[in-house]
């Protein structure tokens, strides 16, 4: 029997919209779920933004203050898609109010913030799903299986890359993302957090690391009005960019594997160039988000001159079958969020975590904190 689950969304910028669309599409792709999201409430501090979202997507109620959602008994699950500095306060309040939470990465400004949210959820007995969407790509699931079953031998080394140009334009507005107080770290929390999650998901824990960070654009113009996503501002008063644009990092995994992670938000000529190359003693596996359904795989017994073939993911890889019946039909970013919504609702339905959890967010944030420490001190560091 299908029953309704009252859901709410806090913060209706880019991610708020993507979560909402995922809730609406969920029953189309995963009809077997016995819970069906019902859009009960949306909150955003920008006047009119929540009302606009309600009119467009069908939320029953719109508010400016997220506390109204915490107090609303119709709401059983909440998407937290507000800026990073609010994750801890909103996440703990929602959990303590008995609401399951689907919260965007990086879950606060520090590992301590992520831990506070994780502890609140555990204490209240509610489920917590985190927006590490790239691990939901069926090709990433296939790569994980390939590695786990020993198809490429023992993993020796890996490169994880996340290059973007979203902050490359000199007129990219000085939004919350560039402030310590509201954004926390820069590219570390924004992009490297995804890379760390992918690395952990595929290869296990990171034991120690040595990082270097840089800020290439020191000042930006303050926006004159409300922003969402990566807005532009020109001619306004300039303010300092307080966090890093770039990180490069050497990684040592508990398994003994070595790695390099590089992430940058001001890479001209790079748009969502996210991916990994993983090498093992017998083979290798390559993935590029921009060709999400393809996996480069080298396997066999040749060692030298061993060919690389392209595997098109299909039914049987991750949740691909919920979208298309045959291989090589393209999926998109939004589909990864539908899979995340599925993990969230399935966790609630079964009372067991599926997909990226708050504990994953804590582990990822501990690695990011170690990167910041390492870069500051110029020494190797270990995640606490
Ligand atoms: N998983 C991903 O791929 C991904 C991608 C982008 C952003 N994110 C994460 O999602 C979160 C939001 O990012 P975004 O790009 O959607 O940002 P955004 O700036 O587009 O949207 C944030 C929204 O939150 C609203 N807001 C601010 N303060 C609020 C408050 N007190 N109460 C209610 N609403 C408030 C803003 O008005 C805005 O509409 C961040 O934590 C970010 O790191 C994740």
PDB file of N, CA, C and O in Angstrom, residues 2-35:
ATOM      1  N   UNK A   2       0.482   2.225  -0.806  1.00  0.00           N
ATOM      2  CA  UNK A   2       1.271   3.447  -0.909  1.00  0.00           C
ATOM      3  C   UNK A   2       0.743   4.491   0.075  1.00  0.00           C
ATOM      4  O   UNK A   2      -0.458   4.693   0.185  1.00  0.00           O
ATOM      5  N   UNK A   3       1.669   5.134   0.820  1.00  0.00           N
ATOM      6  CA  UNK A   3       1.225   6.222   1.691  1.00  0.00           C
ATOM      7  C   UNK A   3       2.060   7.470   1.426  1.00  0.00           C
ATOM      8  O   UNK A   3       3.201   7.390   0.963  1.00  0.00           O
ATOM      9  N   UNK A   4       1.461   8.622   1.743  1.00  0.00           N
ATOM     10  CA  UNK A   4       2.128   9.896   1.463  1.00  0.00           C
ATOM     11  C   UNK A   4       3.134  10.222   2.557  1.00  0.00           C
ATOM     12  O   UNK A   4       2.907   9.948   3.742  1.00  0.00           O
ATOM     13  N   UNK A   5       4.249  10.802   2.148  1.00  0.00           N
ATOM     14  CA  UNK A   5       5.261  11.285   3.094  1.00  0.00           C
ATOM     15  C   UNK A   5       5.366  12.788   2.886  1.00  0.00           C
ATOM     16  O   UNK A   5       5.786  13.238   1.810  1.00  0.00           O
ATOM     17  N   UNK A   6       4.986  13.552   3.892  1.00  0.00           N
ATOM     18  CA  UNK A   6       5.059  15.013   3.776  1.00  0.00           C
ATOM     19  C   UNK A   6       6.507  15.470   3.744  1.00  0.00           C
ATOM     20  O   UNK A   6       7.268  15.189   4.669  1.00  0.00           O
ATOM     21  N   UNK A   7       6.895  16.157   2.672  1.00  0.00           N
ATOM     22  CA  UNK A   7       8.279  16.636   2.580  1.00  0.00           C
ATOM     23  C   UNK A   7       8.296  18.154   2.464  1.00  0.00           C
ATOM     24  O   UNK A   7       7.336  18.776   2.010  1.00  0.00           O
ATOM     25  N   UNK A   8       9.436  18.719   2.883  1.00  0.00           N
ATOM     26  CA  UNK A   8       9.638  20.165   2.776  1.00  0.00           C
ATOM     27  C   UNK A   8      11.035  20.416   2.236  1.00  0.00           C
ATOM     28  O   UNK A   8      11.925  19.568   2.344  1.00  0.00           O
ATOM     29  N   UNK A   9      11.211  21.598   1.660  1.00  0.00           N
ATOM     30  CA  UNK A   9      12.518  21.991   1.118  1.00  0.00           C
ATOM     31  C   UNK A   9      12.904  23.327   1.739  1.00  0.00           C
ATOM     32  O   UNK A   9      12.112  24.274   1.719  1.00  0.00           O
ATOM     33  N   UNK A  10      14.106  23.398   2.286  1.00  0.00           N
ATOM     34  CA  UNK A  10      14.604  24.657   2.861  1.00  0.00           C
ATOM     35  C   UNK A  10      15.748  25.174   1.989  1.00  0.00           C
ATOM     36  O   UNK A  10      16.756  24.491   1.800  1.00  0.00           O
ATOM     37  N   UNK A  11      15.583  26.376   1.472  1.00  0.00           N
ATOM     38  CA  UNK A  11      16.561  26.960   0.551  1.00  0.00           C
ATOM     39  C   UNK A  11      16.149  26.604  -0.860  1.00  0.00           C
ATOM     40  O   UNK A  11      16.242  25.438  -1.259  1.00  0.00           O
ATOM     41  N   UNK A  12      15.646  27.597  -1.602  1.00  0.00           N
ATOM     42  CA  UNK A  12      15.179  27.271  -2.945  1.00  0.00           C
ATOM     43  C   UNK A  12      16.026  27.966  -4.007  1.00  0.00           C
ATOM     44  O   UNK A  12      15.548  28.750  -4.807  1.00  0.00           O
ATOM     45  N   UNK A  13      17.325  27.652  -3.960  1.00  0.00           N
ATOM     46  CA  UNK A  13      18.214  28.073  -5.051  1.00  0.00           C
ATOM     47  C   UNK A  13      18.338  26.898  -6.003  1.00  0.00           C
ATOM     48  O   UNK A  13      17.373  26.161  -6.241  1.00  0.00           O
ATOM     49  N   UNK A  14      19.526  26.677  -6.492  1.00  0.00           N
ATOM     50  CA  UNK A  14      19.744  25.590  -7.450  1.00  0.00           C
ATOM     51  C   UNK A  14      19.379  24.224  -6.851  1.00  0.00           C
ATOM     52  O   UNK A  14      18.561  23.469  -7.410  1.00  0.00           O
ATOM     53  N   UNK A  15      19.971  23.899  -5.717  1.00  0.00           N
ATOM     54  CA  UNK A  15      19.741  22.564  -5.155  1.00  0.00           C
ATOM     55  C   UNK A  15      18.306  22.365  -4.670  1.00  0.00           C
ATOM     56  O   UNK A  15      17.762  21.272  -4.762  1.00  0.00           O
ATOM     57  N   UNK A  16      17.696  23.421  -4.140  1.00  0.00           N
ATOM     58  CA  UNK A  16      16.311  23.298  -3.690  1.00  0.00           C
ATOM     59  C   UNK A  16      15.416  22.865  -4.846  1.00  0.00           C
ATOM     60  O   UNK A  16      14.556  21.980  -4.700  1.00  0.00           O
ATOM     61  N   UNK A  17      15.647  23.480  -6.002  1.00  0.00           N
ATOM     62  CA  UNK A  17      14.847  23.125  -7.182  1.00  0.00           C
ATOM     63  C   UNK A  17      15.131  21.684  -7.608  1.00  0.00           C
ATOM     64  O   UNK A  17      14.202  20.913  -7.888  1.00  0.00           O
ATOM     65  N   UNK A  18      16.402  21.299  -7.609  1.00  0.00           N
ATOM     66  CA  UNK A  18      16.764  19.947  -8.054  1.00  0.00           C
ATOM     67  C   UNK A  18      16.166  18.884  -7.112  1.00  0.00           C
ATOM     68  O   UNK A  18      15.654  17.857  -7.566  1.00  0.00           O
ATOM     69  N   UNK A  19      16.197  19.130  -5.806  1.00  0.00           N
ATOM     70  CA  UNK A  19      15.589  18.182  -4.853  1.00  0.00           C
ATOM     71  C   UNK A  19      14.091  18.072  -5.116  1.00  0.00           C
ATOM     72  O   UNK A  19      13.516  16.983  -5.107  1.00  0.00           O
ATOM     73  N   UNK A  20      13.448  19.226  -5.328  1.00  0.00           N
ATOM     74  CA  UNK A  20      11.993  19.221  -5.537  1.00  0.00           C
ATOM     75  C   UNK A  20      11.626  18.412  -6.780  1.00  0.00           C
ATOM     76  O   UNK A  20      10.701  17.585  -6.762  1.00  0.00           O
ATOM     77  N   UNK A  21      12.353  18.665  -7.847  1.00  0.00           N
ATOM     78  CA  UNK A  21      12.076  17.925  -9.088  1.00  0.00           C
ATOM     79  C   UNK A  21      12.313  16.428  -8.885  1.00  0.00           C
ATOM     80  O   UNK A  21      11.592  15.599  -9.443  1.00  0.00           O
ATOM     81  N   UNK A  22      13.310  16.089  -8.074  1.00  0.00           N
ATOM     82  CA  UNK A  22      13.589  14.666  -7.811  1.00  0.00           C
ATOM     83  C   UNK A  22      12.426  14.027  -7.047  1.00  0.00           C
ATOM     84  O   UNK A  22      12.015  12.905  -7.356  1.00  0.00           O
ATOM     85  N   UNK A  23      11.880  14.751  -6.059  1.00  0.00           N
ATOM     86  CA  UNK A  23      10.716  14.212  -5.325  1.00  0.00           C
ATOM     87  C   UNK A  23       9.563  13.947  -6.286  1.00  0.00           C
ATOM     88  O   UNK A  23       8.881  12.939  -6.202  1.00  0.00           O
ATOM     89  N   UNK A  24       9.340  14.907  -7.198  1.00  0.00           N
ATOM     90  CA  UNK A  24       8.201  14.770  -8.109  1.00  0.00           C
ATOM     91  C   UNK A  24       8.386  13.602  -9.081  1.00  0.00           C
ATOM     92  O   UNK A  24       7.435  12.926  -9.442  1.00  0.00           O
ATOM     93  N   UNK A  25       9.613  13.371  -9.486  1.00  0.00           N
ATOM     94  CA  UNK A  25       9.873  12.293 -10.466  1.00  0.00           C
ATOM     95  C   UNK A  25      10.004  10.919  -9.819  1.00  0.00           C
ATOM     96  O   UNK A  25       9.957   9.902 -10.507  1.00  0.00           O
ATOM     97  N   UNK A  26      10.202  10.900  -8.510  1.00  0.00           N
ATOM     98  CA  UNK A  26      10.519   9.647  -7.815  1.00  0.00           C
ATOM     99  C   UNK A  26       9.541   8.501  -8.114  1.00  0.00           C
ATOM    100  O   UNK A  26       9.974   7.406  -8.482  1.00  0.00           O
ATOM    101  N   UNK A  27       8.217   8.729  -8.008  1.00  0.00           N
ATOM    102  CA  UNK A  27       7.288   7.615  -8.255  1.00  0.00           C
ATOM    103  C   UNK A  27       7.321   7.117  -9.699  1.00  0.00           C
ATOM    104  O   UNK A  27       6.988   5.966  -9.958  1.00  0.00           O
ATOM    105  N   UNK A  28       7.752   7.968 -10.631  1.00  0.00           N
ATOM    106  CA  UNK A  28       7.827   7.520 -12.030  1.00  0.00           C
ATOM    107  C   UNK A  28       8.921   6.475 -12.180  1.00  0.00           C
ATOM    108  O   UNK A  28       8.791   5.519 -12.936  1.00  0.00           O
ATOM    109  N   UNK A  29      10.019   6.692 -11.490  1.00  0.00           N
ATOM    110  CA  UNK A  29      11.184   5.817 -11.672  1.00  0.00           C
ATOM    111  C   UNK A  29      11.237   4.675 -10.665  1.00  0.00           C
ATOM    112  O   UNK A  29      11.806   3.625 -10.954  1.00  0.00           O
ATOM    113  N   UNK A  30      10.685   4.909  -9.481  1.00  0.00           N
ATOM    114  CA  UNK A  30      10.743   3.884  -8.431  1.00  0.00           C
ATOM    115  C   UNK A  30       9.328   3.629  -7.886  1.00  0.00           C
ATOM    116  O   UNK A  30       9.025   3.944  -6.730  1.00  0.00           O
ATOM    117  N   UNK A  31       8.473   3.047  -8.727  1.00  0.00           N
ATOM    118  CA  UNK A  31       7.072   2.857  -8.305  1.00  0.00           C
ATOM    119  C   UNK A  31       6.925   1.847  -7.176  1.00  0.00           C
ATOM    120  O   UNK A  31       5.866   1.790  -6.538  1.00  0.00           O
ATOM    121  N   UNK A  32       7.964   1.073  -6.918  1.00  0.00           N
ATOM    122  CA  UNK A  32       7.881   0.057  -5.869  1.00  0.00           C
ATOM    123  C   UNK A  32       7.960   0.626  -4.456  1.00  0.00           C
ATOM    124  O   UNK A  32       7.664  -0.083  -3.481  1.00  0.00           O
ATOM    125  N   UNK A  33       8.328   1.890  -4.330  1.00  0.00           N
ATOM    126  CA  UNK A  33       8.398   2.483  -2.980  1.00  0.00           C
ATOM    127  C   UNK A  33       6.985   2.588  -2.399  1.00  0.00           C
ATOM    128  O   UNK A  33       6.050   2.960  -3.116  1.00  0.00           O
ATOM    129  N   UNK A  34       6.866   2.294  -1.124  1.00  0.00           N
ATOM    130  CA  UNK A  34       5.529   2.418  -0.539  1.00  0.00           C
ATOM    131  C   UNK A  34       5.280   3.837  -0.013  1.00  0.00           C
ATOM    132  O   UNK A  34       4.167   4.188   0.337  1.00  0.00           O
ATOM    133  N   UNK A  35       6.350   4.646   0.050  1.00  0.00           N
ATOM    134  CA  UNK A  35       6.172   6.053   0.435  1.00  0.00           C
ATOM    135  C   UNK A  35       6.209   6.927  -0.810  1.00  0.00           C
ATOM    136  O   UNK A  35       7.046   6.719  -1.691  1.00  0.00           O
TER     137      UNK A  35
END
